[in-house]
PDB file of C-alpha atoms in Angstrom:
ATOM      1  CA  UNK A   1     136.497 -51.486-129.074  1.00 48.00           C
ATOM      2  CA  UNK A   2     136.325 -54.668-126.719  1.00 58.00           C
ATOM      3  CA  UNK A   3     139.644 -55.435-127.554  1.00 57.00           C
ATOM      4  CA  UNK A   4     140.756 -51.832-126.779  1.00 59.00           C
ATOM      5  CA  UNK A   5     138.661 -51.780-123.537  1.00 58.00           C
ATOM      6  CA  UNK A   6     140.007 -54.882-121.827  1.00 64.00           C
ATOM      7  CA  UNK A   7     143.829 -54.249-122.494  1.00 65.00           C
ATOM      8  CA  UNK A   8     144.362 -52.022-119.771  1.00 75.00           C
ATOM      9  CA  UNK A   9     142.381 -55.224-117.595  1.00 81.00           C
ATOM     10  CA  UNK A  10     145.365 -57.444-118.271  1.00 85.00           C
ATOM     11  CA  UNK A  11     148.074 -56.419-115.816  1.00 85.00           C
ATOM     12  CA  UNK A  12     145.159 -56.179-113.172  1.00 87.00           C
ATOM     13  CA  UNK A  13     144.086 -59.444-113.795  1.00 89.00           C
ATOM     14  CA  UNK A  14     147.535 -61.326-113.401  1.00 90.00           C
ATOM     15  CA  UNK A  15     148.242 -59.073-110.648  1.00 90.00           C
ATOM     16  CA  UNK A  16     145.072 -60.656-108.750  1.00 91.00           C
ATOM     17  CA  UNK A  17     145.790 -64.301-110.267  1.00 92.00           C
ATOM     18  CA  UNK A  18     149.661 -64.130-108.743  1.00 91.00           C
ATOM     19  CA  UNK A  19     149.320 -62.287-105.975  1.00 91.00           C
ATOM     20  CA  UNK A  20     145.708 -62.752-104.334  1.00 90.00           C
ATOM     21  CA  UNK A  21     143.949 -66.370-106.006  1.00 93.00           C
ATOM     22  CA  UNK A  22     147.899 -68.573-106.165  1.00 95.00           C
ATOM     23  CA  UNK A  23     148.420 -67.719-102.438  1.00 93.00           C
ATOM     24  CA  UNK A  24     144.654 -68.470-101.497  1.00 94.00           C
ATOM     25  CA  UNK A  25     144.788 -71.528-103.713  1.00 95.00           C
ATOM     26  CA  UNK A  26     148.376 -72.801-101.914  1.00 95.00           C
ATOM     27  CA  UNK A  27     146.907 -72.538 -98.263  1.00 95.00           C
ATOM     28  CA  UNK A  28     143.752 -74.453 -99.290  1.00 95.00           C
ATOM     29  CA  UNK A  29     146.136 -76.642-100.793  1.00 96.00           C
ATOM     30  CA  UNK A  30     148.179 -76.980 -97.766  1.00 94.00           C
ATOM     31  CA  UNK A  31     145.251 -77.321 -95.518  1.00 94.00           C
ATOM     32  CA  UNK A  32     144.327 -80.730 -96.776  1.00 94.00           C
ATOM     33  CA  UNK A  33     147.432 -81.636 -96.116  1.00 92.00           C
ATOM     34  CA  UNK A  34     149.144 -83.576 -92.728  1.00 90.00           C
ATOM     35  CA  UNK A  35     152.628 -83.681 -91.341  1.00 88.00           C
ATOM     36  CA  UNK A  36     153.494 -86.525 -94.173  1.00 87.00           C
ATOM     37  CA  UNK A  37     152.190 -84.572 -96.884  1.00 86.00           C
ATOM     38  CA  UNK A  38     149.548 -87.045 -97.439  1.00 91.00           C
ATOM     39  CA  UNK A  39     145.903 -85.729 -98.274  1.00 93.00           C
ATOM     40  CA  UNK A  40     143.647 -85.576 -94.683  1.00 92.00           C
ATOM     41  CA  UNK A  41     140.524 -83.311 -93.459  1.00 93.00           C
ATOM     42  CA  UNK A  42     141.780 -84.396 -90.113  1.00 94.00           C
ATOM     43  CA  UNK A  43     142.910 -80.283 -90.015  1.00 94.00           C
ATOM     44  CA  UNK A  44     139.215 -79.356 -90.600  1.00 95.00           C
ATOM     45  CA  UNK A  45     137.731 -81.837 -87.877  1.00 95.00           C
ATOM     46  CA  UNK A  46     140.635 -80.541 -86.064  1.00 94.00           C
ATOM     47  CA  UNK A  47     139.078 -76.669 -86.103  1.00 94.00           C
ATOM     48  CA  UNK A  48     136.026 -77.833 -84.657  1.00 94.00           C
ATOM     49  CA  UNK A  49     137.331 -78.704 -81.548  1.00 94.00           C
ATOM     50  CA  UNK A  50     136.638 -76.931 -78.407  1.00 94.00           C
ATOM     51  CA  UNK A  51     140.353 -75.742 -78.131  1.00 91.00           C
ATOM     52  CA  UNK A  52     140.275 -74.327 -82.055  1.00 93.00           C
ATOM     53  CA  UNK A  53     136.206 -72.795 -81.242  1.00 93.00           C
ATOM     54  CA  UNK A  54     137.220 -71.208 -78.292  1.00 92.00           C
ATOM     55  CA  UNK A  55     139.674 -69.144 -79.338  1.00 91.00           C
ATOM     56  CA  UNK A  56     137.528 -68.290 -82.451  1.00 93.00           C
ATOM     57  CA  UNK A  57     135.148 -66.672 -80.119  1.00 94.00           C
ATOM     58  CA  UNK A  58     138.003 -65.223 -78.324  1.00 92.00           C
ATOM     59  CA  UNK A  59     139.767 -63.465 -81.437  1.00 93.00           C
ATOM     60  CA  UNK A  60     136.117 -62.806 -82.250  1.00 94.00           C
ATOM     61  CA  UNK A  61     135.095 -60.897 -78.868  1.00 95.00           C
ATOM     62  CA  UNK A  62     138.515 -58.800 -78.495  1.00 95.00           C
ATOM     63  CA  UNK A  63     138.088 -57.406 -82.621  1.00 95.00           C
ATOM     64  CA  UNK A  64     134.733 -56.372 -81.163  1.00 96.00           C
ATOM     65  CA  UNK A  65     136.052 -54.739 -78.098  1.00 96.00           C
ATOM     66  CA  UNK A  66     138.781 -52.928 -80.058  1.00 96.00           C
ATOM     67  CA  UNK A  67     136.415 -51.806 -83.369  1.00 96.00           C
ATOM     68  CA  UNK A  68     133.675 -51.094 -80.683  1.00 97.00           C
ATOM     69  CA  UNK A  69     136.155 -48.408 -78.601  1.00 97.00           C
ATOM     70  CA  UNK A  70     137.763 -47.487 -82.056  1.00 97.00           C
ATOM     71  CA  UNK A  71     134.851 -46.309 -83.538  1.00 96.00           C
ATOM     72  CA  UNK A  72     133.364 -44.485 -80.195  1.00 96.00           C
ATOM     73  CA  UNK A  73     136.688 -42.464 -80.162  1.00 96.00           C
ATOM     74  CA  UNK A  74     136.683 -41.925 -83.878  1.00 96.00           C
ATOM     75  CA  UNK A  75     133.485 -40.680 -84.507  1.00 96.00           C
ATOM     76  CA  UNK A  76     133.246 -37.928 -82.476  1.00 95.00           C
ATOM     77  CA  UNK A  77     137.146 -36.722 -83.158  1.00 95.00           C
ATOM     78  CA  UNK A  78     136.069 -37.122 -86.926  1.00 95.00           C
ATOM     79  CA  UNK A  79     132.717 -34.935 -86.109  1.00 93.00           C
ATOM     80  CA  UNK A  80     135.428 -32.531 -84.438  1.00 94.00           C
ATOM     81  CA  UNK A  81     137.674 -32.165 -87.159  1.00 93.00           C
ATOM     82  CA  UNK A  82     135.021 -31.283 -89.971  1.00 91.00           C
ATOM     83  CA  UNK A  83     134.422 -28.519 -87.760  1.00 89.00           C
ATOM     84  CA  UNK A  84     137.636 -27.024 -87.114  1.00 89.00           C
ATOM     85  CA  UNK A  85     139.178 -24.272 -89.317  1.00 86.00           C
ATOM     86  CA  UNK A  86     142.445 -25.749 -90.176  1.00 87.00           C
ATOM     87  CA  UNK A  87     140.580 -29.606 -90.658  1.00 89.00           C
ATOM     88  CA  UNK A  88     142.817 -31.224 -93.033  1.00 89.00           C
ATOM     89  CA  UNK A  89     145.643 -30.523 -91.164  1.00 91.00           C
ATOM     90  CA  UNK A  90     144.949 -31.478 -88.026  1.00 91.00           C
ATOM     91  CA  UNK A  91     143.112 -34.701 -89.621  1.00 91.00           C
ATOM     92  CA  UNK A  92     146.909 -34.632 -91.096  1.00 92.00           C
ATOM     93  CA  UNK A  93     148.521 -35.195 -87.674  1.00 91.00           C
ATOM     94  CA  UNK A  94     146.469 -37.846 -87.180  1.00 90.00           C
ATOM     95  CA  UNK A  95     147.502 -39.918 -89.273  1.00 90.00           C
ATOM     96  CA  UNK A  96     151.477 -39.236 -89.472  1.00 90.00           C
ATOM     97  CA  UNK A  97     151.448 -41.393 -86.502  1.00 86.00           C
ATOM     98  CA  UNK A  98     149.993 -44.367 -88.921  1.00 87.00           C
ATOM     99  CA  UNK A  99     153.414 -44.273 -90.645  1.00 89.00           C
ATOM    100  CA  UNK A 100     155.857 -45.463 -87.378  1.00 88.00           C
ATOM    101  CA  UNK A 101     156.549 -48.580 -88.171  1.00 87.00           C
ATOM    102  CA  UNK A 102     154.423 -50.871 -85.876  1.00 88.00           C
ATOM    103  CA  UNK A 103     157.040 -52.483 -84.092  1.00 88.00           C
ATOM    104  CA  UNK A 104     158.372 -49.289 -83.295  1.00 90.00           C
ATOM    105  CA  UNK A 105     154.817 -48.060 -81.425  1.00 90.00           C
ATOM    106  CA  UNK A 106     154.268 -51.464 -79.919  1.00 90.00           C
ATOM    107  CA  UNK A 107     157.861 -51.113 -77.844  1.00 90.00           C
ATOM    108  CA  UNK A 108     157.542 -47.643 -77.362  1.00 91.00           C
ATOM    109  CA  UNK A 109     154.107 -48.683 -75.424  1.00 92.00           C
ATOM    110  CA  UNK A 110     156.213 -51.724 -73.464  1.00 91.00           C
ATOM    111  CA  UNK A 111     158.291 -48.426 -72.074  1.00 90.00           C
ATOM    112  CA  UNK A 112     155.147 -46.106 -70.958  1.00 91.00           C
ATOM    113  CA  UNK A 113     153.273 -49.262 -69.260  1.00 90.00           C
ATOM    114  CA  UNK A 114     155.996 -50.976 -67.757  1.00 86.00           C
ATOM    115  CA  UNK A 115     156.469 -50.861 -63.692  1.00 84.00           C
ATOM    116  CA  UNK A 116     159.022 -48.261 -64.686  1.00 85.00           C
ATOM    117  CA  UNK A 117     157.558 -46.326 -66.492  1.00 86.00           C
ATOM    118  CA  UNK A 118     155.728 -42.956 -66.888  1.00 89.00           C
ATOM    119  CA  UNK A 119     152.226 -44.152 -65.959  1.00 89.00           C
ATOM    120  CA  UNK A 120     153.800 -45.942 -63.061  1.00 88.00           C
ATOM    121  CA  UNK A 121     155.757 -43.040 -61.937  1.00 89.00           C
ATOM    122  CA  UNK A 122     152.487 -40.846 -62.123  1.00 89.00           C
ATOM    123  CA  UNK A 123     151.071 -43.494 -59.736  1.00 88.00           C
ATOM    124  CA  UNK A 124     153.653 -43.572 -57.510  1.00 87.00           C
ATOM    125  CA  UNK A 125     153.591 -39.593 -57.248  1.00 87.00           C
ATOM    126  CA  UNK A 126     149.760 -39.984 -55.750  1.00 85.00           C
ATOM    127  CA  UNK A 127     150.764 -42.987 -53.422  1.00 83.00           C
ATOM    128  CA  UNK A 128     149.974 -45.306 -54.962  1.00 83.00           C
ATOM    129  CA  UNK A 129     151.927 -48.588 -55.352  1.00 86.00           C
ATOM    130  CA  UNK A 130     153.160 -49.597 -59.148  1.00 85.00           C
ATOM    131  CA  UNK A 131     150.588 -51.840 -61.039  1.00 85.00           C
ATOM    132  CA  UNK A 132     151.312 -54.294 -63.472  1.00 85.00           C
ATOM    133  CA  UNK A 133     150.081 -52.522 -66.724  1.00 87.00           C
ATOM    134  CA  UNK A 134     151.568 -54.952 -69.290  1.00 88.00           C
ATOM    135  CA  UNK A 135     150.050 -58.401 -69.929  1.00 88.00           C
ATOM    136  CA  UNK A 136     146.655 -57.546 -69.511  1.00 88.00           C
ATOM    137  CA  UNK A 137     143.689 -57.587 -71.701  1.00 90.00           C
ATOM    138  CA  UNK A 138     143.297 -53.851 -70.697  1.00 91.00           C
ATOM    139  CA  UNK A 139     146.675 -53.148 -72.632  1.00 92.00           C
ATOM    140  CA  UNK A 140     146.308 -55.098 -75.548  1.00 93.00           C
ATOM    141  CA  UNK A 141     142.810 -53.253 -76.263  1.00 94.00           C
ATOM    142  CA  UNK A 142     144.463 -49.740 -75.340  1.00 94.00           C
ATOM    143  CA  UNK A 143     147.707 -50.882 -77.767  1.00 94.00           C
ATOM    144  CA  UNK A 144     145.007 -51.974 -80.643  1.00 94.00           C
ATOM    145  CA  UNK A 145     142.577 -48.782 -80.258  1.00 95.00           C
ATOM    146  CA  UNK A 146     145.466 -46.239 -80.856  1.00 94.00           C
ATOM    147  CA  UNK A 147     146.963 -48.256 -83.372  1.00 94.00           C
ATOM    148  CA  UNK A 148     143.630 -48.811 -85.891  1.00 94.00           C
ATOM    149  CA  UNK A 149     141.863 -45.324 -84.929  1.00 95.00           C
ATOM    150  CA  UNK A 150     143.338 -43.333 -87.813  1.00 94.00           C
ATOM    151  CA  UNK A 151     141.953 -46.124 -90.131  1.00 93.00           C
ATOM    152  CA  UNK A 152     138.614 -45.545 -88.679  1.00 95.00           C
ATOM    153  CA  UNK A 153     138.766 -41.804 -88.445  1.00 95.00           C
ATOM    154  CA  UNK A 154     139.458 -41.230 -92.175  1.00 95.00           C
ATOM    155  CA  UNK A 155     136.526 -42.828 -93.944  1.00 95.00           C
ATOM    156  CA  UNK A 156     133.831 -41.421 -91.309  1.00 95.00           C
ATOM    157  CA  UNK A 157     135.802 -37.931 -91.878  1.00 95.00           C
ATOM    158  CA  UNK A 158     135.315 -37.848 -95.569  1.00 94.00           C
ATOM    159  CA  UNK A 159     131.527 -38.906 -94.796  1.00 93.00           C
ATOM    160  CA  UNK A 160     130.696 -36.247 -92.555  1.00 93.00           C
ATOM    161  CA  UNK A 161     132.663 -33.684 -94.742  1.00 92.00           C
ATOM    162  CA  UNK A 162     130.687 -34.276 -97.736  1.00 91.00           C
ATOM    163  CA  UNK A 163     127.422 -34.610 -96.242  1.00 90.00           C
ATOM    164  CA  UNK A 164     125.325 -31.203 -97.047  1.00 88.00           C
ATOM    165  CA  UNK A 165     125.081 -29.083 -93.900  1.00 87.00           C
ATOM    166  CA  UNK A 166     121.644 -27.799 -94.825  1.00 91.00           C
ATOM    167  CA  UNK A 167     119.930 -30.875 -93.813  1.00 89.00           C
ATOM    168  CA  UNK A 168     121.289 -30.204 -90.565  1.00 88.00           C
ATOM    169  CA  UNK A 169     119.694 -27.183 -90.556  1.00 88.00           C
ATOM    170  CA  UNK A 170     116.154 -28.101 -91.692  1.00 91.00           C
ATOM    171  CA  UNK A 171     115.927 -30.594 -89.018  1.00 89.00           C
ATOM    172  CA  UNK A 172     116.894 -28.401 -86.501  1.00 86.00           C
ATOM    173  CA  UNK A 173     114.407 -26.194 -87.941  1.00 87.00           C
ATOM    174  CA  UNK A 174     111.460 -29.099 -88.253  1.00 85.00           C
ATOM    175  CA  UNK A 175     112.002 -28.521 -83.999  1.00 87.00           C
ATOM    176  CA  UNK A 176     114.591 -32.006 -83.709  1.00 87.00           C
ATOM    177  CA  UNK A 177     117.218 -31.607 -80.950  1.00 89.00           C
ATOM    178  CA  UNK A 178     120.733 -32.610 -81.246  1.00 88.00           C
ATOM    179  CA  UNK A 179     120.231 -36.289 -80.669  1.00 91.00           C
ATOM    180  CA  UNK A 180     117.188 -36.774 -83.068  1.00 92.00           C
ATOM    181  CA  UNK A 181     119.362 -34.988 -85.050  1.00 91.00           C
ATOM    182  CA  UNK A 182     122.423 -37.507 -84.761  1.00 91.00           C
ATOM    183  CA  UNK A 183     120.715 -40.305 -84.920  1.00 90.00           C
ATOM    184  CA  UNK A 184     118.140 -39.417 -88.005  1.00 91.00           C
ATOM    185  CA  UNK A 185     120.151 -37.504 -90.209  1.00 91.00           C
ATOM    186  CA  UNK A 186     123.642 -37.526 -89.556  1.00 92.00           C
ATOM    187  CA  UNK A 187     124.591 -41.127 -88.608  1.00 93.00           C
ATOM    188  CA  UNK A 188     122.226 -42.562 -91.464  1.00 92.00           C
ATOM    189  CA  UNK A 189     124.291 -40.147 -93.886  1.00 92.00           C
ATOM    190  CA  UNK A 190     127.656 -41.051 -92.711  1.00 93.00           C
ATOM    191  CA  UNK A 191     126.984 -45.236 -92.206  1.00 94.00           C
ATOM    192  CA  UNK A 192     128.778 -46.206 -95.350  1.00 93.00           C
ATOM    193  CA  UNK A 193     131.325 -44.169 -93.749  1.00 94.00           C
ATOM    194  CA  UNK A 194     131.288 -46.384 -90.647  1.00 95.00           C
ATOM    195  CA  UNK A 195     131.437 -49.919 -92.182  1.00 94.00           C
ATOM    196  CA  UNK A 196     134.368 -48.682 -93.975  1.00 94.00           C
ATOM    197  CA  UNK A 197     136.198 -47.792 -90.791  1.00 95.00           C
ATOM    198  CA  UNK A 198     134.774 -51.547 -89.242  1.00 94.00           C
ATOM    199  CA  UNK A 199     136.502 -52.882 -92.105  1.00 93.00           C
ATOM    200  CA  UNK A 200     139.712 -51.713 -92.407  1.00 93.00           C
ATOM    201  CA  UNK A 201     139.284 -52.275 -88.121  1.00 95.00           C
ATOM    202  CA  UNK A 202     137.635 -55.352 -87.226  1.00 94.00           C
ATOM    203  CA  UNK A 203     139.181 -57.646 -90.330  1.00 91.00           C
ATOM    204  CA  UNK A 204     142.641 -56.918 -89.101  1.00 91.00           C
ATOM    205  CA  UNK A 205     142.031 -57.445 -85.190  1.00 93.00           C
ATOM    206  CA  UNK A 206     140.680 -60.728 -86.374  1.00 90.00           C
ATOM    207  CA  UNK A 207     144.906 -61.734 -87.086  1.00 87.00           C
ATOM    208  CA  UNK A 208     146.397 -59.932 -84.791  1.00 87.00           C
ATOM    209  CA  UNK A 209     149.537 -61.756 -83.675  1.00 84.00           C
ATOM    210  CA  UNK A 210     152.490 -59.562 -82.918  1.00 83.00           C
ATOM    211  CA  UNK A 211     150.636 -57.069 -80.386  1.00 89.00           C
ATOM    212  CA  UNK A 212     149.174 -59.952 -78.340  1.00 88.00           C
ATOM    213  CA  UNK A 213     153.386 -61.320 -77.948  1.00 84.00           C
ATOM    214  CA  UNK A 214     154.964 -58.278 -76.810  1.00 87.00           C
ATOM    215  CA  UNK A 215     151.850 -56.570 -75.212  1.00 90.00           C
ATOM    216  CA  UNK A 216     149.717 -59.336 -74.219  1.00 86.00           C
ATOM    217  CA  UNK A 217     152.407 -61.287 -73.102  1.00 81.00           C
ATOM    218  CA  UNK A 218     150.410 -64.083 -74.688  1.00 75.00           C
ATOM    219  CA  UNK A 219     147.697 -63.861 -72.353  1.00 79.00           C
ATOM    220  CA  UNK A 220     145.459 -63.266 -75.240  1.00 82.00           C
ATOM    221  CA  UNK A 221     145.325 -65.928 -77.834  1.00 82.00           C
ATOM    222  CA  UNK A 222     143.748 -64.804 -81.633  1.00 87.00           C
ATOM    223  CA  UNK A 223     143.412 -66.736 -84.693  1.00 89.00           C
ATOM    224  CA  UNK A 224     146.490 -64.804 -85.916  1.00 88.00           C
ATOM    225  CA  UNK A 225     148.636 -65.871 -83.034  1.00 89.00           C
ATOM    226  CA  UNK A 226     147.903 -69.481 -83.482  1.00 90.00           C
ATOM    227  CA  UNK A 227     148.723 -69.497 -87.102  1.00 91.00           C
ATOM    228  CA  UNK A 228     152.442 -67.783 -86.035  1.00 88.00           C
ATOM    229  CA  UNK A 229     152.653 -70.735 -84.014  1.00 89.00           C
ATOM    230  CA  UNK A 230     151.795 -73.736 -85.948  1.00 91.00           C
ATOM    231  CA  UNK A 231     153.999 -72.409 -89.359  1.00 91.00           C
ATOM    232  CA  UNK A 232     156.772 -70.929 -87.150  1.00 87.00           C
ATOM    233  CA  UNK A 233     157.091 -73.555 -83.864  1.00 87.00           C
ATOM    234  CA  UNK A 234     154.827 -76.158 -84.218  1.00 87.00           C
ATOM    235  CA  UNK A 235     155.930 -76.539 -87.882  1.00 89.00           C
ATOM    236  CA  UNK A 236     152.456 -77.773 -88.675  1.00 92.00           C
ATOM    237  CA  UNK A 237     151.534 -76.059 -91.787  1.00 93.00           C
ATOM    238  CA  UNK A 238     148.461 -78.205 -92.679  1.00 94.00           C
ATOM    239  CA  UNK A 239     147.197 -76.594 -89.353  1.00 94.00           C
ATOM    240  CA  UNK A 240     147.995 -73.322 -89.738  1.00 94.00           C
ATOM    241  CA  UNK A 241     146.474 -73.465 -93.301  1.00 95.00           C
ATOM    242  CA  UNK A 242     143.771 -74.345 -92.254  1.00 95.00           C
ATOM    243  CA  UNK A 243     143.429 -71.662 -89.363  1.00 95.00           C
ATOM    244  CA  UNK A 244     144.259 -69.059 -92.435  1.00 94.00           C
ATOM    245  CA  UNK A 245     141.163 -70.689 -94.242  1.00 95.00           C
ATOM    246  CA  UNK A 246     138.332 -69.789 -91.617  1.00 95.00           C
ATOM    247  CA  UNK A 247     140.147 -66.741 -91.365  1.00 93.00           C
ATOM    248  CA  UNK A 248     140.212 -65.773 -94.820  1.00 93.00           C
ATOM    249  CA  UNK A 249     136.058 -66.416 -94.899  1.00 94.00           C
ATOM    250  CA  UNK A 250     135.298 -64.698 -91.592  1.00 93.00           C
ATOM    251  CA  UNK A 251     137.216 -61.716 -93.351  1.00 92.00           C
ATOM    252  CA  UNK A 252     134.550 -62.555 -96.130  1.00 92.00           C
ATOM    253  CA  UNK A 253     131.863 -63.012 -94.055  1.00 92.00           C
ATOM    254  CA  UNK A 254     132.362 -59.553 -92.468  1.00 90.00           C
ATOM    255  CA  UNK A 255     132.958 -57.447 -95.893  1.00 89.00           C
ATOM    256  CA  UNK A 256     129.918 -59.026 -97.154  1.00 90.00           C
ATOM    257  CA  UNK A 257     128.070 -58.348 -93.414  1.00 88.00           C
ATOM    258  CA  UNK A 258     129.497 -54.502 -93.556  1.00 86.00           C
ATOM    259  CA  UNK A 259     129.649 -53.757 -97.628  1.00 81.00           C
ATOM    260  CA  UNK A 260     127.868 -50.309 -98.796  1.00 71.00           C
ATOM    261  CA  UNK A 261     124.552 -51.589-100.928  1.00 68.00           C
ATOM    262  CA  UNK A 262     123.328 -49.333-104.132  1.00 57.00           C
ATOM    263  CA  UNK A 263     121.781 -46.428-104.097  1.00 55.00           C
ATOM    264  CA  UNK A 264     120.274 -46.843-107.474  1.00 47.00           C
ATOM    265  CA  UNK A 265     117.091 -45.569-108.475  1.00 41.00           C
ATOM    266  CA  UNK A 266     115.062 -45.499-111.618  1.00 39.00           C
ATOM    267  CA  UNK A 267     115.600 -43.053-113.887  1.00 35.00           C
TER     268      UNK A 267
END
């Protein structure tokens, strides 16, 4: 019966040994590693720096920023949908914009900001002399929202739309108002719902790296964007190893800060 139970574990488990533990192991490898090849944790005193910290903190506070904004648009289009008639397909069209290539979105975006563009035009219509849209921090955030709010929208959608409306009712009932309402009942229900979305949100703002070239106009500097340059210009790739490293552990760090705990009880 063991034997019979753990076959079907085998092609899982050399799937995560090839394609998830050799990578990890080859940039720790490479991490300890200098320009000669010779072993050094020069790289890791290197991090510490105030240069390596302060864009830490930096790739830190814009994730925030973007899975803050993401998650104060999702939420409420998510509470939307469950209430429309035709929810899974407009929750549909949601997403269908998740499957444009990324590149594709990101230039398309360099076209509506840029001085000659629609938003600029609409500016010009009211008087008002063309700003400089691109480059900014503004842009990158606005670029970043759009991009990771179906991501967040799905998982707090399938919370809300299996959470039993009749609890809604009894507190409204019990005399709560809409807010007590929100923030007793519904938001405690839907949570798990919420670090999902922060998940699949913040880990990937963390690395951002293509975004902050063409929209950012490098303005903003993440831990993703300094890894690009130290494997692809600096050709430093004990460097941008060890980057990856603290960036593979803050990813850590944040699905152990945001995972769902147990709702066990005894029987």
């Amino acid at each position: 019966m063991n034997k019979t139970a753990k076959g079907p574990l085998i092609p899982y488990i050399f799937w995560i040994l090839l394609f998830v533990i050799a990578p990890i192991a080859l940039i720790v490898y490479y991490s300890v590693l200098d320009l000669n090849g010779n072993f050094t944790l020069t790289n890791y005193a290197k991090f510490f720096t105030p240069v390596y910290l302060k864009m830490t903190l930096s790739s830190f506070w814009y994730a925030f920023l973007i899975t803050l904004f993401t998650l104060l648009f999702a939420y409420p289009t998510a509470y939307l949908l469950t209430k429309t008639k035709h929810k899974q397909l407009w929750l549909m069209l949601i997403i269908i914009p998740s499957w444009i290539n990324l590149l594709l979105k990101t230039y398309a975006f360099i076209g509506i900001f840029g001085l000659y563009g629609p938003i600029n035009a609409m500016i010009e219509v009211f008087g008002f002399n063309p700003k400089q849209i691109l480059f900014t921090d503004f842009s990158f955030v606005f670029v970043s929202v759009y991009i990771f709010i179906p991501f967040m929208i799905i998982p707090i959608f399938n919370s809300l739309d299996k959470m039993n409306p009749s609890l809604i009712y009894a507190a409204r009932d019990l005399g709560a108002s809409s807010w007590t309402t929100f923030r007793r009942v519904i938001f405690p229900l839907t949570i798990d719902g919420v670090k999902s979305g922060i998940q699949v949100t913040f880990i990937p703002a963390l690395s951002l790296f293509m975004i902050t070239r063409l929209i950012a106009g490098n303005q903003v500097i993440t831990l993703g964007t300094a890894i690009e340059q130290q494997f692809l210009v600096s050709q430093n790739w004990g460097m941008g190893s060890t980057i990856a490293v603290f960036l593979i552990l803050f990813m850590v760090l944040t699905m152990l800060f945001t995972r769902q705990k147990s709702k066990g009880g005894r029987v």
